[in-house]
Coordinates of C-alpha atoms and ligand atoms in Angstrom, one line a residue:
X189 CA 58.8 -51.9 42.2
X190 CA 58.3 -51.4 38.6
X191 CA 55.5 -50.9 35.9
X192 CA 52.6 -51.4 37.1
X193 CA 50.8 -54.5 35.2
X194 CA 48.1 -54.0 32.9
X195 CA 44.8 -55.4 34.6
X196 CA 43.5 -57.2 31.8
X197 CA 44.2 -60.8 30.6
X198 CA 45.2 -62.3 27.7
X199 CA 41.3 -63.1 26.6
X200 CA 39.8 -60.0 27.6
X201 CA 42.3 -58.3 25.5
X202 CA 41.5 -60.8 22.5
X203 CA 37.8 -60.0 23.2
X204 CA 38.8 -56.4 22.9
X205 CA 40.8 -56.8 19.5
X206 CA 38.1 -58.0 17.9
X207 CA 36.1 -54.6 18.3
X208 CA 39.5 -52.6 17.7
X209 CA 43.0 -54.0 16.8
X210 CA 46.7 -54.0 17.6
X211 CA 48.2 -51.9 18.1
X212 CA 46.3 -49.5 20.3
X213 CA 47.8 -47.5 23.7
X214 CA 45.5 -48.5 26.1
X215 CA 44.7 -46.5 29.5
X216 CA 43.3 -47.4 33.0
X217 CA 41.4 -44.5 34.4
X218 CA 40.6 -45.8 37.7
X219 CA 44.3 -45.9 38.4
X220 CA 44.7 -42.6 37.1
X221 CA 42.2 -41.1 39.4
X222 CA 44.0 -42.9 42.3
X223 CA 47.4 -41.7 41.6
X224 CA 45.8 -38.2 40.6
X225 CA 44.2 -38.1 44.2
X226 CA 47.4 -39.5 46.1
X227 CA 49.2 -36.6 44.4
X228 CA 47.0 -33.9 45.8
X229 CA 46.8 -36.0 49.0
X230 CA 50.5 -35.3 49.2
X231 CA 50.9 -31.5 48.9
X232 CA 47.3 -31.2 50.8
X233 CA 49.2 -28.6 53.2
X234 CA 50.5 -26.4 50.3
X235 CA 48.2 -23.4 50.1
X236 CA 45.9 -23.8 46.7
X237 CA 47.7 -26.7 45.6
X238 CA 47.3 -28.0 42.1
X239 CA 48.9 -29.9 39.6
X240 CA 48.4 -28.3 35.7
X241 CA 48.6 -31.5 33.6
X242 CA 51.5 -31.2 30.9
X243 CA 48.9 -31.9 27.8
X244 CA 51.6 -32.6 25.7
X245 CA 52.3 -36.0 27.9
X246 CA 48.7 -37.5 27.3
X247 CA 47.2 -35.0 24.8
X248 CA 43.6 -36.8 24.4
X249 CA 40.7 -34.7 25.9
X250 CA 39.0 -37.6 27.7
X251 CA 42.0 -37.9 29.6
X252 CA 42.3 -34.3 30.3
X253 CA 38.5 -34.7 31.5
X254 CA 39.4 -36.9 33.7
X255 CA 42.1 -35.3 35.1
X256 CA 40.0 -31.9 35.5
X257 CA 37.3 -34.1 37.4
X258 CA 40.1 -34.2 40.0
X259 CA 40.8 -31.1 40.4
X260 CA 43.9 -30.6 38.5
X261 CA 44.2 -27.8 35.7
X262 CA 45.8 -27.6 31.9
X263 CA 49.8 -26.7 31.4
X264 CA 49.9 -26.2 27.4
X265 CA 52.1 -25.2 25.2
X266 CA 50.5 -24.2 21.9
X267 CA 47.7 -23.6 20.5
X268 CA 46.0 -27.1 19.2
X269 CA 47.2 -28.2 23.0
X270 CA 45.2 -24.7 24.3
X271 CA 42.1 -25.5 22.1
X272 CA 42.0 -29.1 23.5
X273 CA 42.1 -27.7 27.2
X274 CA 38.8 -26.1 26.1
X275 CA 37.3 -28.4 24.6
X276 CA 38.4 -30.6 27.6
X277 CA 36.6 -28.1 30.0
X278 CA 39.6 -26.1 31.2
X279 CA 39.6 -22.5 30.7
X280 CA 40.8 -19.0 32.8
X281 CA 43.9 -19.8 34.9
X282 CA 43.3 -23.7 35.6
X283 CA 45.4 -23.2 32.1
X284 CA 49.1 -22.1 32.1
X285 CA 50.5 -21.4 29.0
X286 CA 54.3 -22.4 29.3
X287 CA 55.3 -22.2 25.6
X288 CA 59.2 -20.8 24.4
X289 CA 59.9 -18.9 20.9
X290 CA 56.3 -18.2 21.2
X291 CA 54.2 -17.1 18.6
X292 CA 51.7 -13.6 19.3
X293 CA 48.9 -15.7 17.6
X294 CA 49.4 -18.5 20.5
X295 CA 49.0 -15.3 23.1
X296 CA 46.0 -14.1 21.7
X297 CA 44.7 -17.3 22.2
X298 CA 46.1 -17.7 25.4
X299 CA 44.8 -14.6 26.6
X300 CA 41.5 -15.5 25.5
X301 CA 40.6 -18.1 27.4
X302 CA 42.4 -16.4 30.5
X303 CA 45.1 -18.4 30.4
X304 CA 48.3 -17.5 32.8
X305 CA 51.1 -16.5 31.0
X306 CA 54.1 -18.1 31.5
X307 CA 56.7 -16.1 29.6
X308 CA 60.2 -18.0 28.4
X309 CA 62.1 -15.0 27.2
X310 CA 62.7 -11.2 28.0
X311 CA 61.8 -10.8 24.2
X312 CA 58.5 -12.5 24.9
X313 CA 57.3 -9.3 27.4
X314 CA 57.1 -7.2 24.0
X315 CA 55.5 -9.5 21.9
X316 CA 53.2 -10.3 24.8
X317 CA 51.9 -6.6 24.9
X318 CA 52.1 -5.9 20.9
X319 CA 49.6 -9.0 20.7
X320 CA 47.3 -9.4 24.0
X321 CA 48.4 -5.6 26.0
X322 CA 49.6 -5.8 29.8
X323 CA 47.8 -8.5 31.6
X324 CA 47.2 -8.6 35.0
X325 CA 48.8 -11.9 35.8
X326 CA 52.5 -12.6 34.4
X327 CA 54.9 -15.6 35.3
X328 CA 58.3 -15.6 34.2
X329 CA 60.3 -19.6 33.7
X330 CA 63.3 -19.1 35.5
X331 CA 66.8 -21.0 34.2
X332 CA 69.1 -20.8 36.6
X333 CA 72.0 -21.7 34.3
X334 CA 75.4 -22.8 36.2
X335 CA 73.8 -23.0 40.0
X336 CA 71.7 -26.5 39.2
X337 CA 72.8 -29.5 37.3
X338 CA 69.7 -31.1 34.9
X339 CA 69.4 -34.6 33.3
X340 CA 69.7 -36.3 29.7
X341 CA 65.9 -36.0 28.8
X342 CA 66.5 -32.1 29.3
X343 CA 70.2 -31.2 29.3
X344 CA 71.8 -28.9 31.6
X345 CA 70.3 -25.7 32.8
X346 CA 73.0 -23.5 31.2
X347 CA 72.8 -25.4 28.6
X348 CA 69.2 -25.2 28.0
X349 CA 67.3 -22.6 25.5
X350 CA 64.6 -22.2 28.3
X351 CA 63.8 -19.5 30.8
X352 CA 64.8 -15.8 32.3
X353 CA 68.5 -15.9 33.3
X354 CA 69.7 -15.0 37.0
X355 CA 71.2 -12.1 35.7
X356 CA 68.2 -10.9 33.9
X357 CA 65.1 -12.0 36.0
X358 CA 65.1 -9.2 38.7
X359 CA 64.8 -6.5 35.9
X360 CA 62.0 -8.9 34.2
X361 CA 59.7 -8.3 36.9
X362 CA 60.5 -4.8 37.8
X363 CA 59.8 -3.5 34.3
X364 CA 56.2 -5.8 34.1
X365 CA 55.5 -3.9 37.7
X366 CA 56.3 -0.4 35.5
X367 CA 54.1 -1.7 32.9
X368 CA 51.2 -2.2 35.5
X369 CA 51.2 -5.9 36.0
X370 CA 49.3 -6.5 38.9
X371 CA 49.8 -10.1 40.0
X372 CA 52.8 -12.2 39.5
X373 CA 54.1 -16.0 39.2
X374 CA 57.6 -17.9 39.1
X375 CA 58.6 -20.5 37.4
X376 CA 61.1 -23.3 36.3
X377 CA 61.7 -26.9 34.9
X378 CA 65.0 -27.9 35.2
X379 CA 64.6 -31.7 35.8
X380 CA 62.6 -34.3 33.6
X381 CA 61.9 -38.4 34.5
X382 CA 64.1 -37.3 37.6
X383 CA 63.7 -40.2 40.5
X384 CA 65.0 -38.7 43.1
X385 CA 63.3 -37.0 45.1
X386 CA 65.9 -34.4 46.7
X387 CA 66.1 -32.7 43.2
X388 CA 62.9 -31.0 44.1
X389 CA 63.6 -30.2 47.1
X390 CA 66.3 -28.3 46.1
X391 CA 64.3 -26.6 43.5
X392 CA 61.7 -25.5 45.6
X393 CA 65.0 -24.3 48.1
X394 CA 65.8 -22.1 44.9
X395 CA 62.6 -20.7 44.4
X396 CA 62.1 -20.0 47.5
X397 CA 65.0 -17.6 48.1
X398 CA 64.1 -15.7 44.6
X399 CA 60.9 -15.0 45.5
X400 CA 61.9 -13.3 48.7
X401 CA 64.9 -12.0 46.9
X402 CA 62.4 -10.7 44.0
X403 CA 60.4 -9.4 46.5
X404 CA 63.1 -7.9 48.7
X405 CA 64.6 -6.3 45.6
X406 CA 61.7 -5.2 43.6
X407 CA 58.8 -5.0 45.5
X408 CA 57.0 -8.0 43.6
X409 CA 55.1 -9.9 46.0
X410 CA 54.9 -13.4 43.8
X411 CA 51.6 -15.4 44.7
X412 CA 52.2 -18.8 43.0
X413 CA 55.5 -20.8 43.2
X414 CA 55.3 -23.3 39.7
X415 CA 58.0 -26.3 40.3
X416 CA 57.5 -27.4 36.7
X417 CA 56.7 -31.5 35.6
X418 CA 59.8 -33.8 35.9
X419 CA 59.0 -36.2 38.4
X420 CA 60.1 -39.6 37.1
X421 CA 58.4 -42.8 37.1
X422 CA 60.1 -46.5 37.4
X423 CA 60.4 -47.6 34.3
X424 CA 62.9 -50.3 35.0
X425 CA 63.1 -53.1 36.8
X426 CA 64.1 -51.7 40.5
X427 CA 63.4 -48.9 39.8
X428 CA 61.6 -47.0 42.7
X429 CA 58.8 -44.3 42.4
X430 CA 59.1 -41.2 43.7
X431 CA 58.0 -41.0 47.1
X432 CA 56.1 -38.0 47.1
X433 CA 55.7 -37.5 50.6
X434 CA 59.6 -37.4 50.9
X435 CA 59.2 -34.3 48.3
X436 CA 56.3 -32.6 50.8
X437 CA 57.8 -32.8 53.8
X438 CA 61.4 -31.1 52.8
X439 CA 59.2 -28.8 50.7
X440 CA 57.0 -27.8 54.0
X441 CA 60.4 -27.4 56.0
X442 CA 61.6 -24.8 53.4
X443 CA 58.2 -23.0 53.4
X444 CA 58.5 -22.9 57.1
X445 CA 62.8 -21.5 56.7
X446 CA 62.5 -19.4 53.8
X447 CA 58.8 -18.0 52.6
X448 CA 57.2 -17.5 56.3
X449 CA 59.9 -15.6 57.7
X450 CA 60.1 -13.4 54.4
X451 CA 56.6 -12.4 54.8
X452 CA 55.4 -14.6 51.9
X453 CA 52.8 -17.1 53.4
X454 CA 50.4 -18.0 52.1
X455 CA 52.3 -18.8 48.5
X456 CA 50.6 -20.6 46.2
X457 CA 52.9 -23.8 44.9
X458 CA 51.6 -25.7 42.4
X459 CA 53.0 -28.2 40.0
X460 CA 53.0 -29.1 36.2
X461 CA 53.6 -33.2 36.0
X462 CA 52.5 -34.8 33.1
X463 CA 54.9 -38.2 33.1
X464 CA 53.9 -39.3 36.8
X465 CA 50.6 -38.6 36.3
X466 CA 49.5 -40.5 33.4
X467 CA 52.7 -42.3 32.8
X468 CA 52.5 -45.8 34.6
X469 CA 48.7 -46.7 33.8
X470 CA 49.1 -46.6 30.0
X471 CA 50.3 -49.6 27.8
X472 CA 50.8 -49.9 23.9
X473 CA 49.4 -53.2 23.1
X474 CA 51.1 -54.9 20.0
X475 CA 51.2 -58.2 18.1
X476 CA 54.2 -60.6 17.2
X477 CA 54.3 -60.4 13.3
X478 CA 57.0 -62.5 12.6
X479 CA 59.9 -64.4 14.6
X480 CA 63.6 -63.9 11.9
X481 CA 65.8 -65.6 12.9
X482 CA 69.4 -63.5 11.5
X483 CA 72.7 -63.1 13.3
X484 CA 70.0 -62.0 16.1
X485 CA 66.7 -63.0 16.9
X486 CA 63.8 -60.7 16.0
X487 CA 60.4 -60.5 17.2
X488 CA 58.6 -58.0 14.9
X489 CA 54.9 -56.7 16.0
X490 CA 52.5 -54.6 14.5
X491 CA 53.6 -51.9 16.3
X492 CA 56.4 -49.8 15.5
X493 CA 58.4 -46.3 16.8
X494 CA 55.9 -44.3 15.2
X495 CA 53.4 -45.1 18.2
X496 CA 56.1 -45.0 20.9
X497 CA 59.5 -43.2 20.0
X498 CA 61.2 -43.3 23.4
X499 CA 63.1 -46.2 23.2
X500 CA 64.5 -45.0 19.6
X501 CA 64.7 -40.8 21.2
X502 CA 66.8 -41.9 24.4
X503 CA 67.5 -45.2 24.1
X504 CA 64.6 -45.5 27.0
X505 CA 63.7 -48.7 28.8
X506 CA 60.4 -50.0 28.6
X507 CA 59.4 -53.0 29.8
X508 CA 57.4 -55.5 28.2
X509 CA 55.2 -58.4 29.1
X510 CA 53.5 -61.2 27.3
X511 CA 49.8 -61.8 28.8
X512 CA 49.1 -65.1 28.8
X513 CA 52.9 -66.4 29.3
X514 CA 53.3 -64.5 32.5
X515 CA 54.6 -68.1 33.9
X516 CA 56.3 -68.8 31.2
X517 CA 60.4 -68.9 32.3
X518 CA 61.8 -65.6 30.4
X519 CA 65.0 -67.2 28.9
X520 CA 65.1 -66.5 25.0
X521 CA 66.5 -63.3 24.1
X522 CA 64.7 -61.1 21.4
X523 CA 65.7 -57.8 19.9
X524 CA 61.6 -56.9 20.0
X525 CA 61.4 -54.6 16.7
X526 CA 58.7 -52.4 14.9
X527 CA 58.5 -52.2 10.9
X528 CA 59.9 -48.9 10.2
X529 CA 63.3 -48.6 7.9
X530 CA 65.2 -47.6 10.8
X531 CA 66.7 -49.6 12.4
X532 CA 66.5 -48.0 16.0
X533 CA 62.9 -48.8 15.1
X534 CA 63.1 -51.4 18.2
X535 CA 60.9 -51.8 21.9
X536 CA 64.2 -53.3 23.2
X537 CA 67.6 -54.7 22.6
X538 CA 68.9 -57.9 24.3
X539 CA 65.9 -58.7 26.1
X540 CA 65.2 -61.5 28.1
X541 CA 61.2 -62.4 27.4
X542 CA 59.3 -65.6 27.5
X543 CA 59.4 -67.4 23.9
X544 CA 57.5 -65.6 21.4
X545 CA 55.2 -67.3 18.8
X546 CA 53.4 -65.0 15.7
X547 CA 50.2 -63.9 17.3
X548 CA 51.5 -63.2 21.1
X549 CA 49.8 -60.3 22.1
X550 CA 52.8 -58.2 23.5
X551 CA 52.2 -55.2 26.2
X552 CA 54.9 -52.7 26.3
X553 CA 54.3 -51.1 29.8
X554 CA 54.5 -47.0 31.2
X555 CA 53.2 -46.0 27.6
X556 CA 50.7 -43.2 29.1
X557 CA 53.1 -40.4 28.7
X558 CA 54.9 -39.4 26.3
X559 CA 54.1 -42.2 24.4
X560 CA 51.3 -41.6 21.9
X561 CA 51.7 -38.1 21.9
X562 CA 55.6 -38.2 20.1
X563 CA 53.5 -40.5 17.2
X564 CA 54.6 -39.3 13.8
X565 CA 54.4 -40.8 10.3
X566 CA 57.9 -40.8 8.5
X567 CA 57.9 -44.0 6.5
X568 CA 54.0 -43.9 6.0
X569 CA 53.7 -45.4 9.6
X570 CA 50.0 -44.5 10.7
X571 CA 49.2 -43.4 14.4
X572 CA 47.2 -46.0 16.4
X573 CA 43.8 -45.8 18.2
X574 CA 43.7 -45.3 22.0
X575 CA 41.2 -46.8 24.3
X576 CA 40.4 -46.0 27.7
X577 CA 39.6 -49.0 30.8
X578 CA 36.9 -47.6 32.1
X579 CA 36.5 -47.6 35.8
X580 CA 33.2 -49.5 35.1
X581 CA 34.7 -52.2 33.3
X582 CA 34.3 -50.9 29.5
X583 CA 36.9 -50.3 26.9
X584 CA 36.1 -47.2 25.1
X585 CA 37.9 -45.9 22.0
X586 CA 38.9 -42.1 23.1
X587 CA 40.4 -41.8 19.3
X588 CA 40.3 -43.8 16.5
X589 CA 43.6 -45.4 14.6
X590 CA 44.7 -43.1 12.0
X591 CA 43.4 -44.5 7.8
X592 CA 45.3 -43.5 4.7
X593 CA 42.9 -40.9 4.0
X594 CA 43.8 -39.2 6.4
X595 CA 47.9 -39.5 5.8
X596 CA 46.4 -38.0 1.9
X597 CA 44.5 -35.7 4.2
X598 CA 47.2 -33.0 3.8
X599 CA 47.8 -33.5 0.2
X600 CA 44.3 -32.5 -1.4
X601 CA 44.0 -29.5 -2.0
X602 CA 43.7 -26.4 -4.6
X603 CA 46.5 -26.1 -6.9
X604 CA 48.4 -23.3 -5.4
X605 CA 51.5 -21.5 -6.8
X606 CA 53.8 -18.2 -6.5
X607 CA 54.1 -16.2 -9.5
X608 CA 58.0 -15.2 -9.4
Ligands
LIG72 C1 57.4 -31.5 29.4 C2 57.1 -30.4 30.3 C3 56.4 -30.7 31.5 C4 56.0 -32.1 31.9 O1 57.0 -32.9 32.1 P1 56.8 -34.4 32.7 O2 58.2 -35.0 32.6 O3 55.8 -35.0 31.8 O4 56.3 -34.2 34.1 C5 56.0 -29.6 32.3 N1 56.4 -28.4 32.0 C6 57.1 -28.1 30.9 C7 57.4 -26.6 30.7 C8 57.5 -29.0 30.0 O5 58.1 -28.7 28.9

């Protein structure tokens, strides 16, 4: 099974273009609450369970409502992203602040609303305390360089700018002990859009055995276990989700080996997905410009990689759909292209689709992650609205498309100079 398909048809989405138009991502919030609940259903054994929503996948506060309606908390990683966890209802440790080169300014924030502080660097304990003191609560983001093998989204871990090294982590939580730290938290995110299910697994087998090493060695009892976001989502045909009771049950086995007999139980182990949550039941909705016919043939929409850069990033796969030619036998092939003056501006390459005509309303599926949030506006492209399906049946704009004013937005202001 892939992407799941967008319930709507072609005339309810012509009935909603009137009101706003293409291109706008588009979410479905009932699905989201199911596949929010069928994660926590999942882990329900794990002690305090919870999954802190990686804002930057989905950063819209409705959606982070949403989300904290089910029980699932905030995992931010500056301070517009902190200040929309607020606003979305989040606060004290349903936040955790995993941010690297961190700035004091984003701690004092973070400390502020009670965040949990997720530190990337041994450098970060000092400018922790010279900004926010010695809170009670500190997590460290472990890298375990050479012992695990990553993936192209996030490179290898030795490769990787992120986290405490092996070497140094030990002495990391011995010194925030000296310094009077009273509660403590382990973390890592070594894996991103990974499908198979094993990986995590042996992540949690790694954190595991350093917390009881930690504790063994330093006398830190660690109280929450965070296995980072990376679970993938199908985005190609064949594709398979994740099955997440797979990841559970090996997870509960290692609990059982590892964290019971060192005297650890209960441990908190909590998760920060953002791609698998939100991922699947979003869809940037476009229309067919023009049809050029060069050494190739194009079908340009109104959409472009300024509202969804992964394809252009990672040469990602997403796959598209034509609502209303869903019978249609999919046997022209388009290179399916945005307007930017790039030209990896394009959806896909080679792809086999149903023939286009200008005025085909295109859906361009698994756009709820990672999708708007990477919008930017080189080339004057301006960001899009996005609208939320409403579990009772209305479409509701959850932001508005970006105008020129505000692309100028930046530009008015006081003259102001440096006298040299
Ligand atoms: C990006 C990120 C996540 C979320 O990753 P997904 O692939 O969306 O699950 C979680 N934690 C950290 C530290 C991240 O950088």
């Amino acid at each position: 099974m892939s992407s799941a398909p967008l319930a709507l048809t072609r005339s309810q989405l012509e009935k909603i273009c009137e009101t706003f138009p293409t291109p706008f991502h588009i979410y479905d919030e009932k699905r989201i609450r199911e596949n929010a609940r069928a994660m926590k259903d999942a882990f329900s054994w794990i002690p305090g369970f919870k999954n802190y929503f990686a804002v930057k996948a989905c950063p819209n506060p409705v959606i982070l409502q949403i989300l904290r309606e089910e029980g699932f908390g905030a995992d931010c990683s500056s301070l517009p992203e902190l200040i929309m966890a607020e606003k979305a209802g989040i606060t004290g440790e349903n936040i955790m602040f995993t941010s690297n080169d961190t700035p004091a300014e984003e701690f004092v924030e973070a400390a502020r609303l009670g965040a949990v502080l997720n530190l990337d660097d041994i450098t970060h304990m000092e400018t922790m305390e010279k900004s926010v003191g010695i809170p009670e609560l500190v997590c460290f983001r472990y890298n375990p360089g050479e012992a695990r093998t990553g993936n192209a989204i996030i490179g290898h871990p030795s490769e990787a700018k992120y986290g405490v090294t092996s070497e140094q982590i030990l002495d990391a939580y011995s010194l925030m002990k000296e310094k009077g730290v009273k509660r403590f938290g382990l973390h890592t995110m070594v894996a991103s859009n990974e499908l198979n299910g094993d990986y995590f697994i042996e992540t949690a087998r790694m954190l595991f055995t350093l917390a009881a090493d930690i504790n063994k060695k330093t006398g830190v009892r660690i109280e929450f276990i965070n296995m980072g976001g990376g679970i993938g989502i199908p985005y190609k045909p064949g594709d398979k989700a994740v099955n997440l009771s797979h990841i559970s049950d090996g997870m509960k086995e290692l609990y059982e080996q590892i964290l019971i007999p060192s005297g650890l139980d209960p441990m908190r182990i909590v998760f920060e997905c953002g791609r698998m949550v939100t991922g699947p039941y979003g869809y940037l909705v476009s229309r067919v410009r023009h049809i050029a016919e060069k050494y190739k043939t194009y079908a340009g929409l109104d959409a472009s990689m300024a509202n969804l850069m992964r394809p252009a990033l990672y040469g990602a796969y997403h796959h598209i759909s034509v609502p209303g030619k869903e019978n249609y036998p999919s046997e022209k092939i388009y290179d399916v292209t945005g307007s930017l003056c790039e030209n990896n501006d394009k959806f896909a390459v080679d792809r086999f689709l149903p023939e286009l005509d200008p005025g085909d309303l295109v859906v361009i599926h698994d756009t709820g992650a990672h999708g708007y949030a990477m919008g930017f506006n080189y080339n004057g492209k301006l960001r899009s609205s996005e609208l939320l399906l409403q579990e009772n049946g209305k479409v509701r704009l959850i932001r508005r498309a970006e105008r020129v004013e505000d692309y100028f937005a930046t530009l008015s202001f006081d003259e102001e100079t440096v006298d040299l």
